[in-house]
Structures are given as structure tokens and as C-alpha cells.
CSV table of C-alpha atoms and ligand atoms in Angstrom, one decimal:
chain,number,residue,atom,x,y,z
A,6,MET,CA,118.9,122.8,117.0
A,7,ASN,CA,120.0,119.2,115.8
A,8,CYS,CA,118.4,116.8,113.3
A,9,LEU,CA,116.6,113.7,114.0
A,10,TYR,CA,115.1,115.7,117.2
A,11,ALA,CA,111.4,116.3,117.9
A,12,LYS,CA,109.1,117.9,120.0
A,13,ILE,CA,106.4,114.9,120.5
A,14,LEU,CA,104.3,116.5,123.0
A,15,ASP,CA,105.0,119.3,125.7
A,16,ASP,CA,108.0,117.9,127.4
A,17,LEU,CA,108.4,114.7,125.3
A,18,TYR,CA,111.2,114.5,122.7
A,19,TYR,CA,112.3,112.1,120.2
A,20,ILE,CA,115.8,112.1,119.7
A,21,GLY,CA,117.3,109.5,117.3
A,22,ALA,CA,120.2,108.5,114.9
A,23,ASN,CA,120.2,107.4,111.5
A,24,ASP,CA,122.8,104.9,110.3
A,25,ARG,CA,123.4,104.7,107.0
A,26,GLN,CA,127.1,103.1,107.3
A,27,THR,CA,126.3,99.8,109.0
A,28,PRO,CA,126.1,97.4,105.8
A,29,LEU,CA,124.2,94.7,108.0
A,30,PHE,CA,122.1,94.4,110.9
A,31,GLU,CA,123.5,92.0,113.8
A,32,ASN,CA,126.2,91.8,111.0
A,33,MET,CA,123.9,89.4,109.1
A,34,TRP,CA,120.9,91.1,107.6
A,35,PRO,CA,121.4,93.9,104.8
A,36,LEU,CA,120.5,97.4,105.4
A,37,PRO,CA,120.6,99.1,101.9
A,38,GLU,CA,118.1,101.4,103.3
A,39,GLY,CA,119.7,102.0,106.8
A,40,VAL,CA,118.2,102.1,109.8
A,41,SER,CA,117.3,104.1,112.8
A,42,TYR,CA,117.6,104.0,116.6
A,43,ASN,CA,115.0,106.0,118.3
A,44,ALA,CA,115.4,107.0,122.0
A,45,TYR,CA,113.1,109.3,123.9
A,46,LEU,CA,113.4,112.0,126.6
A,47,ILE,CA,110.6,113.0,128.9
A,48,ARG,CA,111.2,116.1,130.9
A,49,ASP,CA,109.0,116.3,134.1
A,50,GLU,CA,109.7,116.8,137.9
A,51,LYS,CA,112.1,114.3,136.9
A,52,THR,CA,113.7,113.6,133.6
A,53,ALA,CA,114.0,110.1,132.2
A,54,LEU,CA,115.9,109.1,129.2
A,55,LEU,CA,114.1,106.1,127.6
A,56,ASP,CA,116.8,104.0,125.7
A,57,THR,CA,119.8,105.1,124.0
A,58,VAL,CA,121.3,104.4,120.6
A,59,ARG,CA,124.0,102.4,119.0
A,60,ILE,CA,127.7,103.5,120.3
A,61,ASN,CA,128.7,104.0,116.8
A,62,LYS,CA,126.1,107.3,116.8
A,63,VAL,CA,127.3,108.4,120.3
A,64,ASP,CA,128.6,111.8,119.6
A,65,GLY,CA,125.3,113.0,118.2
A,66,PHE,CA,123.4,111.4,120.5
A,67,ILE,CA,124.9,112.7,123.8
A,68,GLY,CA,124.7,116.3,122.4
A,69,LYS,CA,120.7,115.7,121.8
A,70,VAL,CA,120.4,114.5,125.4
A,71,LEU,CA,122.1,118.0,126.7
A,72,GLU,CA,120.2,120.0,124.5
A,73,VAL,CA,117.0,118.6,125.5
A,74,LEU,CA,117.8,118.6,129.2
A,75,GLU,CA,118.7,122.3,129.2
A,76,GLY,CA,121.1,122.1,131.9
A,77,ARG,CA,119.1,119.6,134.0
A,78,THR,CA,120.4,116.3,135.4
A,79,LEU,CA,118.8,113.1,134.4
A,80,ASP,CA,117.2,111.3,136.8
A,81,TYR,CA,116.1,108.0,135.2
A,82,LEU,CA,117.7,105.9,132.6
A,83,VAL,CA,114.9,103.3,131.3
A,84,ILE,CA,116.0,100.5,129.6
A,85,HIS,CA,113.5,98.6,127.6
A,86,HIS,CA,115.8,96.2,125.9
A,87,MET,CA,119.6,95.5,126.4
A,88,GLU,CA,120.6,94.6,122.6
A,89,PRO,CA,123.3,97.2,121.8
A,90,ASP,CA,121.5,98.9,119.3
A,91,HIS,CA,119.5,100.6,121.9
A,92,SER,CA,122.2,100.1,125.2
A,93,GLY,CA,125.2,101.0,123.4
A,94,CYS,CA,125.5,104.7,125.0
A,95,ILE,CA,124.8,103.7,128.5
A,96,ARG,CA,128.1,103.7,129.6
A,97,ASP,CA,128.6,107.2,128.1
A,98,ILE,CA,125.4,108.3,129.6
A,99,LEU,CA,126.3,107.2,133.1
A,100,GLU,CA,129.7,109.1,132.9
A,101,LEU,CA,127.7,112.3,132.6
A,102,PHE,CA,124.9,111.7,134.8
A,103,PRO,CA,126.6,109.4,137.6
A,104,ASP,CA,123.9,109.9,140.2
A,105,LEU,CA,121.2,108.5,137.7
A,106,THR,CA,118.6,105.8,138.4
A,107,PHE,CA,118.5,102.7,136.2
A,108,VAL,CA,114.9,101.3,135.6
A,109,GLY,CA,114.7,97.8,134.3
A,110,ASN,CA,113.5,94.3,135.2
A,111,LYS,CA,115.3,91.8,137.0
A,112,LYS,CA,116.9,90.5,133.8
A,113,THR,CA,117.9,93.8,132.7
A,114,LYS,CA,120.1,94.0,135.9
A,115,THR,CA,122.0,90.9,135.3
A,116,MET,CA,122.4,92.1,131.6
A,117,LEU,CA,123.8,95.4,132.5
A,118,TYR,CA,126.7,93.7,134.3
A,119,ASP,CA,127.1,91.0,131.5
A,120,PHE,CA,126.8,92.9,128.7
A,121,LEU,CA,128.3,96.5,130.3
A,122,GLU,CA,129.9,95.3,133.3
A,123,ILE,CA,127.8,98.2,135.1
A,124,THR,CA,126.9,97.0,138.6
A,125,PRO,CA,124.7,99.6,140.1
A,126,ASP,CA,123.9,100.0,143.7
A,127,ASP,CA,120.6,99.0,144.7
A,128,ASN,CA,119.4,102.3,145.3
A,129,LYS,CA,120.1,103.1,141.9
A,130,PHE,CA,118.3,100.3,140.2
A,131,ILE,CA,114.6,100.4,140.4
A,132,GLU,CA,113.4,97.0,139.3
A,133,VAL,CA,110.0,96.6,137.8
A,134,LYS,CA,107.6,94.1,137.3
A,135,ASP,CA,104.4,93.6,135.0
A,136,GLY,CA,102.3,96.4,135.9
A,137,ASP,CA,104.4,98.4,138.0
A,138,THR,CA,104.4,102.2,137.7
A,139,LEU,CA,107.3,105.1,137.8
A,140,ASP,CA,106.2,108.5,138.7
A,141,LEU,CA,107.9,111.1,136.7
A,142,GLY,CA,105.5,113.9,138.1
A,143,LYS,CA,102.6,115.1,135.7
A,144,ARG,CA,103.5,111.6,133.7
A,145,LYS,CA,103.9,108.6,134.9
A,146,LEU,CA,105.3,105.3,132.6
A,147,ASN,CA,103.6,101.8,133.3
A,148,PHE,CA,105.8,98.7,132.3
A,149,VAL,CA,104.1,95.6,130.5
A,150,MET,CA,106.7,92.7,130.1
A,151,THR,CA,107.2,91.5,126.6
A,152,PRO,CA,109.6,88.2,127.2
A,153,MET,CA,111.0,86.9,124.0
A,154,VAL,CA,110.2,89.9,121.8
A,155,HIS,CA,112.9,89.3,121.0
A,156,TRP,CA,115.1,89.1,124.1
A,157,PRO,CA,114.1,87.8,127.6
A,158,GLU,CA,114.3,91.4,129.1
A,159,SER,CA,112.3,93.0,126.7
A,160,MET,CA,109.5,95.2,127.8
A,161,VAL,CA,107.7,98.3,126.9
A,162,SER,CA,106.2,101.2,128.7
A,163,TYR,CA,103.1,103.1,128.8
A,164,GLU,CA,102.4,106.8,129.6
A,165,PRO,CA,98.6,106.9,130.4
A,166,THR,CA,98.0,110.7,130.7
A,167,ASP,CA,99.0,111.1,126.6
A,168,LYS,CA,98.4,107.8,125.9
A,169,VAL,CA,101.7,107.1,124.6
A,170,LEU,CA,103.5,103.8,124.0
A,171,PHE,CA,107.1,103.2,124.2
A,172,SER,CA,107.3,99.6,122.4
A,173,GLN,CA,111.0,99.0,121.8
A,174,ASP,CA,111.7,96.9,118.9
A,175,ILE,CA,107.7,95.9,118.6
A,176,PHE,CA,106.3,98.2,115.7
A,177,GLY,CA,109.8,99.1,114.5
A,178,GLY,CA,111.2,98.6,110.9
A,179,PHE,CA,114.4,98.9,108.8
A,180,GLY,CA,115.2,102.2,107.0
A,181,THR,CA,116.3,105.6,108.0
A,182,VAL,CA,114.0,108.1,109.3
A,183,ASP,CA,114.2,110.4,106.3
A,184,GLY,CA,113.2,114.0,107.2
A,185,ALA,CA,109.7,112.4,108.5
A,186,ILE,CA,109.8,111.2,111.8
A,187,PHE,CA,106.0,111.2,112.3
A,188,ASP,CA,103.8,108.8,110.1
A,189,ASP,CA,101.6,111.4,109.1
A,190,GLN,CA,104.6,113.2,107.1
A,191,ALA,CA,105.3,110.3,104.8
A,192,ASP,CA,104.0,107.4,102.8
A,193,TYR,CA,104.1,104.3,105.0
A,194,ASN,CA,103.4,102.2,101.8
A,195,ILE,CA,106.9,103.0,100.7
A,196,PHE,CA,108.6,101.8,104.2
A,197,ARG,CA,105.8,98.8,104.8
A,198,SER,CA,108.1,96.0,103.1
A,199,GLU,CA,111.3,97.2,104.8
A,200,THR,CA,109.1,97.0,108.1
A,201,ARG,CA,107.9,93.8,107.1
A,202,ARG,CA,111.5,92.6,106.5
A,203,TYR,CA,112.7,93.6,109.7
A,204,TYR,CA,109.9,91.9,111.4
A,205,SER,CA,110.6,88.7,109.7
A,206,ASN,CA,114.4,88.9,109.9
A,207,ILE,CA,114.6,89.8,113.6
A,208,VAL,CA,111.2,89.2,115.4
A,209,GLY,CA,109.6,86.5,113.2
A,210,LYS,CA,111.3,83.6,114.8
A,211,TYR,CA,109.5,84.9,118.2
A,212,SER,CA,106.1,85.4,116.4
A,213,MET,CA,104.3,82.9,119.4
A,214,MET,CA,105.5,85.8,122.1
A,215,ALA,CA,104.8,88.5,120.0
A,216,VAL,CA,101.2,87.4,119.6
A,217,LYS,CA,100.8,87.3,123.4
A,218,ALA,CA,102.3,90.6,123.7
A,219,LEU,CA,100.3,92.1,121.1
A,220,ASP,CA,97.3,90.9,123.0
A,221,LYS,CA,98.6,92.4,126.4
A,222,LEU,CA,98.9,95.8,124.3
A,223,SER,CA,95.5,95.5,122.8
A,224,LYS,CA,93.9,95.9,125.9
A,225,ILE,CA,95.6,99.5,126.2
A,226,ASP,CA,94.2,102.7,124.4
A,227,ILE,CA,97.1,104.0,122.4
A,228,ASP,CA,97.3,107.2,120.7
A,229,ILE,CA,101.0,107.5,120.0
A,230,ILE,CA,103.5,105.0,119.6
A,231,CYS,CA,107.2,105.4,120.1
A,232,PRO,CA,109.4,102.6,118.9
A,233,VAL,CA,113.2,101.9,118.9
A,234,HIS,CA,113.2,101.6,114.9
A,235,GLY,CA,111.7,103.9,112.3
A,236,PHE,CA,108.6,106.3,112.5
A,237,VAL,CA,106.9,107.7,115.7
A,238,TRP,CA,103.0,106.8,115.1
A,239,ARG,CA,101.0,109.5,115.9
A,240,GLU,CA,98.2,109.8,113.5
A,241,ASN,CA,97.4,106.2,112.3
A,242,PRO,CA,99.0,104.0,115.3
A,243,GLN,CA,96.6,101.6,114.2
A,244,THR,CA,98.4,100.9,110.8
A,245,ILE,CA,101.4,99.3,112.4
A,246,ILE,CA,99.5,97.3,114.9
A,247,ASP,CA,97.5,95.8,112.3
A,248,ASP,CA,100.6,94.7,110.1
A,249,TYR,CA,102.2,93.3,113.2
A,250,LYS,CA,99.3,91.4,114.1
A,251,LYS,CA,99.2,90.1,110.8
A,252,TRP,CA,102.6,89.2,110.5
A,253,ALA,CA,102.8,87.7,113.9
A,254,ASN,CA,99.6,85.4,113.1
A,255,HIS,CA,101.2,84.3,110.0
A,256,GLU,CA,98.4,85.7,107.6
A,257,VAL,CA,99.6,85.4,104.5
A,258,GLU,CA,98.5,86.8,100.7
A,259,ASP,CA,97.9,84.7,97.7
A,260,GLY,CA,101.1,84.3,96.0
A,261,VAL,CA,104.0,82.0,95.2
A,262,VAL,CA,107.5,82.5,96.0
A,263,ILE,CA,109.8,80.2,94.3
A,264,THR,CA,113.5,80.0,95.2
A,265,TYR,CA,116.1,77.6,93.7
A,266,GLY,CA,120.0,76.9,94.1
A,267,SER,CA,121.4,76.2,90.6
A,268,MET,CA,125.1,76.1,89.2
A,269,TYR,CA,124.7,75.5,85.7
A,270,GLY,CA,121.0,76.3,84.9
A,271,ASN,CA,119.2,73.0,85.0
A,272,THR,CA,117.3,73.8,88.4
A,273,GLU,CA,117.1,77.4,87.4
A,274,ALA,CA,114.9,76.4,84.1
A,275,MET,CA,113.1,74.0,85.8
A,276,ALA,CA,111.9,77.5,88.4
A,277,ASP,CA,111.2,79.5,85.3
A,278,TYR,CA,109.1,77.1,83.7
A,279,LEU,CA,107.1,76.4,86.9
A,280,ALA,CA,106.6,80.3,87.2
A,281,THR,CA,105.4,80.2,83.2
A,282,PHE,CA,102.7,77.6,84.2
A,283,LEU,CA,101.5,79.1,87.3
A,284,ALA,CA,100.9,82.5,85.1
A,285,ARG,CA,99.0,80.1,82.6
A,286,GLU,CA,96.9,78.8,85.6
A,287,GLY,CA,96.2,82.5,86.3
A,288,VAL,CA,98.3,82.6,89.5
A,289,LYS,CA,99.1,86.5,90.3
A,290,ASN,CA,102.2,87.3,92.5
A,291,ILE,CA,104.8,84.8,91.4
A,292,LYS,CA,108.3,85.8,92.5
A,293,VAL,CA,111.3,83.6,91.4
A,294,PHE,CA,114.5,84.1,93.4
A,295,ASP,CA,118.3,82.5,92.8
A,296,VAL,CA,119.4,81.4,96.2
A,297,SER,CA,123.0,82.4,95.5
A,298,LYS,CA,122.2,85.8,94.5
A,299,THR,CA,119.2,87.3,96.7
A,300,HIS,CA,119.8,87.2,100.3
A,301,ALA,CA,117.9,85.2,102.5
A,302,SER,CA,116.6,88.5,104.7
A,303,TYR,CA,114.7,89.1,101.2
A,304,ILE,CA,113.5,85.9,100.2
A,305,LEU,CA,112.2,85.3,104.1
A,306,ASN,CA,110.7,88.7,103.7
A,307,GLU,CA,108.6,87.8,100.6
A,308,ILE,CA,108.0,84.1,101.8
A,309,TRP,CA,106.3,85.9,105.1
A,310,LYS,CA,104.3,88.0,102.5
A,311,TYR,CA,102.9,84.8,100.3
A,312,LYS,CA,100.8,81.5,101.3
A,313,CYS,CA,103.1,79.1,98.6
A,314,MET,CA,106.8,78.6,98.8
A,315,ILE,CA,108.5,76.2,96.4
A,316,LEU,CA,112.0,75.3,96.9
A,317,GLY,CA,114.4,73.9,94.0
A,318,SER,CA,117.5,72.8,94.5
A,319,ALA,CA,120.7,71.1,92.2
A,320,THR,CA,122.7,68.1,94.2
A,321,TYR,CA,125.8,69.0,95.4
A,322,ASP,CA,127.8,66.4,96.7
A,323,ASN,CA,125.2,64.1,97.8
A,324,SER,CA,122.9,66.8,99.3
A,325,VAL,CA,121.3,70.3,98.4
A,326,TYR,CA,123.1,72.8,97.4
A,327,PRO,CA,125.3,74.7,100.2
A,328,ASN,CA,123.4,78.1,99.6
A,329,MET,CA,120.0,76.7,99.9
A,330,TYR,CA,121.1,74.7,102.8
A,331,ASN,CA,121.6,78.1,104.4
A,332,LEU,CA,117.8,79.2,103.6
A,333,LEU,CA,116.6,76.0,104.9
A,334,ASN,CA,118.3,76.5,108.3
A,335,VAL,CA,117.0,80.1,108.0
A,336,LEU,CA,113.5,78.9,107.5
A,337,ARG,CA,113.6,76.1,110.1
A,338,TYR,CA,114.2,78.3,112.7
A,339,ASN,CA,111.5,80.7,111.5
A,340,LYS,CA,108.9,78.1,112.6
A,341,LEU,CA,106.8,79.1,109.1
A,342,LYS,CA,103.0,78.6,109.6
A,343,ASN,CA,100.1,78.5,107.3
A,344,HIS,CA,102.3,77.7,103.8
A,345,ILE,CA,101.7,75.7,101.0
A,346,MET,CA,105.3,74.1,100.1
A,347,GLY,CA,106.6,72.1,97.3
A,348,VAL,CA,110.0,70.9,95.9
A,349,PHE,CA,111.7,70.0,92.9
A,350,GLY,CA,115.3,69.6,92.0
A,351,SER,CA,118.1,68.1,89.4
A,352,TYR,CA,120.9,66.0,89.9
A,353,GLY,CA,123.6,64.3,87.7
A,354,TRP,CA,124.0,60.7,89.3
A,355,SER,CA,122.6,59.5,92.4
A,356,GLY,CA,120.9,62.4,93.4
A,357,GLY,CA,120.5,63.9,97.0
A,358,ALA,CA,118.8,67.3,96.9
A,359,VAL,CA,115.2,66.4,96.6
A,360,LYS,CA,115.3,63.9,99.3
A,361,GLN,CA,116.6,66.6,101.6
A,362,LEU,CA,114.1,69.3,100.5
A,363,THR,CA,111.3,66.8,100.6
A,364,ALA,CA,112.7,65.8,104.5
A,365,PHE,CA,112.3,69.6,105.1
A,366,MET,CA,109.0,69.8,104.0
A,367,GLU,CA,107.8,66.7,106.2
A,368,GLU,CA,109.4,68.3,109.3
A,369,GLY,CA,107.7,71.3,108.9
A,370,LYS,CA,103.8,72.4,109.4
A,371,PHE,CA,103.2,72.7,105.8
A,372,GLU,CA,100.3,71.8,103.5
A,373,LYS,CA,102.3,69.8,101.4
A,374,LEU,CA,102.2,69.6,97.3
A,375,GLU,CA,102.2,66.2,96.2
A,376,THR,CA,103.9,66.5,92.7
A,377,ILE,CA,107.6,66.3,93.3
A,378,VAL,CA,109.5,66.8,90.3
A,379,GLU,CA,113.2,66.0,90.1
A,380,SER,CA,115.2,65.9,86.6
A,381,ARG,CA,118.5,63.7,86.1
A,382,GLY,CA,120.6,66.6,84.2
A,383,THR,CA,118.7,68.9,82.0
A,384,MET,CA,115.0,69.2,82.1
A,385,HIS,CA,113.1,66.8,79.8
A,386,LYS,CA,109.6,66.4,78.7
A,387,GLU,CA,108.5,64.3,81.5
A,388,GLU,CA,109.8,66.8,83.8
A,389,GLU,CA,108.3,69.8,81.9
A,390,ASN,CA,105.0,67.6,82.3
A,391,GLN,CA,105.0,67.1,85.9
A,392,LEU,CA,106.0,71.1,86.4
A,393,ARG,CA,102.5,71.8,84.7
A,394,LYS,CA,101.1,69.2,86.8
A,395,LEU,CA,102.4,71.0,90.0
A,396,ALA,CA,101.4,74.6,88.7
A,397,LYS,CA,97.9,73.0,88.4
A,398,GLU,CA,98.2,71.7,91.9
A,399,ILE,CA,99.0,74.7,93.4
A,400,ALA,CA,96.7,77.0,91.5
A,401,THR,CA,93.9,74.5,92.8
A,402,LYS,CA,95.1,74.6,96.6
A,403,LEU,CA,95.7,78.7,96.6
A,404,LYS,CA,91.8,78.9,95.0
A,405,GLU,CA,90.6,76.3,98.0
A,406,ASN,CA,92.5,78.7,100.7
B,1375,FMN,C1,130.2,70.6,92.5
B,1375,FMN,C2,129.2,69.4,91.8
B,1375,FMN,C3,128.9,68.5,92.8
B,1375,FMN,C4,128.0,67.5,92.2
B,1375,FMN,N1,127.4,66.7,93.3
B,1375,FMN,C5,126.7,65.8,92.7
B,1375,FMN,C6,126.3,64.6,93.8
B,1375,FMN,O1,126.8,64.4,94.9
B,1375,FMN,N2,125.1,63.6,93.2
B,1375,FMN,C7,124.4,63.7,92.0
B,1375,FMN,O2,123.7,63.4,91.8
B,1375,FMN,N3,124.9,65.1,91.2
B,1375,FMN,C8,125.8,65.9,91.6
B,1375,FMN,N4,126.5,67.1,91.1
B,1375,FMN,C9,125.7,67.0,89.8
B,1375,FMN,C10,124.5,68.2,89.5
B,1375,FMN,O3,123.3,68.1,90.6
B,1375,FMN,C11,123.6,68.1,88.0
B,1375,FMN,O4,124.5,68.2,87.3
B,1375,FMN,C12,122.6,68.9,88.0
B,1375,FMN,O5,122.0,68.9,86.9
B,1375,FMN,C13,123.0,70.7,88.1
B,1375,FMN,O6,122.1,71.4,88.3
B,1375,FMN,P1,122.1,72.8,87.7
B,1375,FMN,O7,122.6,73.1,86.6
B,1375,FMN,O8,121.1,73.3,88.2
B,1375,FMN,O9,123.3,73.5,88.7
B,1375,FMN,C14,127.3,68.0,91.0
B,1375,FMN,C15,127.7,68.8,90.3
B,1375,FMN,C16,128.5,69.8,90.7
B,1375,FMN,C17,129.1,70.6,89.6
B,1376,FE2,FE1,116.4,94.0,119.1
B,1377,FE2,FE1,116.5,97.2,118.0
């Protein structure tokens, strides 16, 4: 039997693929620990494949589908989400089983043509709406629409007999499935940060929609969660539900993330001084990042976790340092909430970076820190005192919260 194959329950199988070759998810977010693409197969009076995997993993995937089907045909292909990391092998599956019937919603049908140029006959596409049911025999699938978490056609399905939720990207995470396919076979604490990084990088900007989806799902009695990335949750599904609720609701922990952009060290020194003063004020969980070195993916992940975000930048061509500009963009479309924010920076002649950082702070929904520290050239005694003042202000604000 293949690896990355597991019987979840009688006639319900996990078939997935680990991707350790693709360096960047969506060609943007680093994958040092890889990612898994999970699909599921139900063998009942009818057979149903729930999603596929990315095209680079087609060979092993088709083998697993055939193995689980044991010579039977495939009746249904349920598409929960059309992003190519899950729809990548649909064409290959259709070639093998040309008589299969697709199951998706109205938007899925359009996307099936838009992305794959597949136009199924009307009798080969079952269009489902919120609350619709697909009967497979002993088992059924109830569909729940979860629009914009994180694509318009995103939906989940629920199997009421065994209380299994097929949740597509929701409850997913980065990181390959390393032997342990189920949550009870591994220590989730090792994977939590990569799971939050997936949430913050991929789903985070749609947190308002995620809250709505999680509210809908909270009315369902769930024993097993089968997401399309990461573990199958059969022992403690509440763990991942609680984490996702926390992240979607912007619930943060005490701590400060200082991120700076610096060419020759002046702004960097300010970041280090601020961190030192914060520690002296008794603030725990201080993290300092160089925006040129640490990918925005990781900085965003830490900012999602901690209450206070401080940005510092050298001035570059009358403006904020370009790599910091990139981070500002990432933060801007993530519509951060529930954060304390402060800024600092350095310039040589007419400045610009701090002005831009301040404008960013003003436009967002932040609890703003009053002390703004700006040094001309290297940090002087006056800025040192200002940074000390800023550290006190941060410490006080954190205590108030
Ligand atoms: C390529 C380059 C462009 C700069 N552009 C400006 C500018 O437009 N306005 C300004 O006030 N300072 C400008 N500066 C000066 C820096 O902002 C100043 O030296 C600052 O202290 C550098 O901080 P750092 O040591 O953290 O890199 C520029 C410096 C460099 C190297
Ligand atoms: Fe997705
Ligand atoms: Fe995905």
C-alpha cells in the first residue's frame, strides 16, 4: 500500500500528497517545511472523491485513487474549492472516469470552465446550495457554503452519520504530513506556528468571512475534521477549531514585534535599543526582525500572534525603505485589528520614512502610540531618551489591555 494513505473509518479513506519540492506556496510564501495536499475517498453505494491534489503530485495520487476504488468506478467528484493546489488533478481524474458527475456550487461550475476548460453536461454536474444533501448510500454529504474563505466558491461538506467535516482550506496548515496523518499521532505544538502562518498568510485577510463560516460550523456536531492541508483531526478537533476562532477574531497575546528596515545600521540600532528598554520594563515576548532578511510571511505570522507592532524605517529616496514598503502592503490588505502600533526611523536630510509610517498607522484601526522617534543620522542621546519613553508607553498600554 502507498504511503500517505489511511483508513479513517470503514469505507472512508485519506489519500494525500506531500510536497517538499515547491519552495513557495502561491509562488510567494516560503515552504521550508513543505505542505500536504489532502483528498478523501468515500466508498459507499456510490463512490465519491472529495477534492484532488496539485498537478505536480498527479502520479502517486492517481495510483492511490485506483487502489482505494479496488476496481470500482468513480461516481462523484466533489469540488470544495477550485484553487489549483486541490483542483490540479481534476482533468486526469475525468480522463480516467469520463462518466463521473461533478458536485459543486454555481460558482464552481463557472470556474471549472475558467480554469480547466471543462464544461460538463447539465446531468453531469450537481449544483448544490447551502443545506443541500448528496446521498451516497449509507452516508450523506450536507453542504455548507463558506464564501471567501478564501475563494468565492469555497464550501465544506458534513457527513452526519459519523460526524465528519470535510473543511477544505479551513483548519489547514503549512507543513507536510510526516508519518502522522492524525492529530493523535503527533504533537500539534510542533506544528502550531506553521498552522498560524498558513492562516495569517492565506486566510487572514478574509477573517471577517472566516468568523461567519466558523459561526455556521459551530452549530454542527463534529467528531472528525478532514481539511485539505495538514492533520486529520479525530481526537481533539476542538483544538484546531479554537485556534482558528482565536486567529479569525484577532485574539492576540502579550508581546511586541519590532520590525525595521535599515541599510547602514542607524535604524537597526534604534530597534535594538527599544527592545532592550522594553525588556527592562518587564515586557516579555519581544521579537525583532530585519525586514530585508526575514520574509514578510514570518513577520506577519508573529504580528498575528502578538498585541504590539512597532515598525521602524530608514528614509530611502524621500520615502520608506522599499522592503518595508512591501511589508506595509502585506499588512494593509490584511486589515489588522486589535493591535497597539508605534513607529520610529532615521533619515539623512529631508526625511520621509517616519511620515509614511505614521500615515500608515493613522489610516489603520490601531491603538496608536504617541511617542514617535526619529533620528537624523545616527541615534543621539535625545532619541535614546525618546525610545526609553516609547518603551514605557508600550509597557503601560500592554498592562492596561
Ligand atoms: C540610497 C539612499 C537613499 C537615501 N535617501 C534619503 C532621502 O531621500 N531623504 C533622507 O532624508 N535621507 C535619505 N537617505 C539617508 C538615510 O535615510 C540615512 O542615512 C539614515 O540614517 C540611514 O539609516 P540606516 O543606517 O538605518 O540605513 C538615503 C540613504 C541612502 C543610502
Ligand atoms: Fe486555497
Ligand atoms: Fe489549499
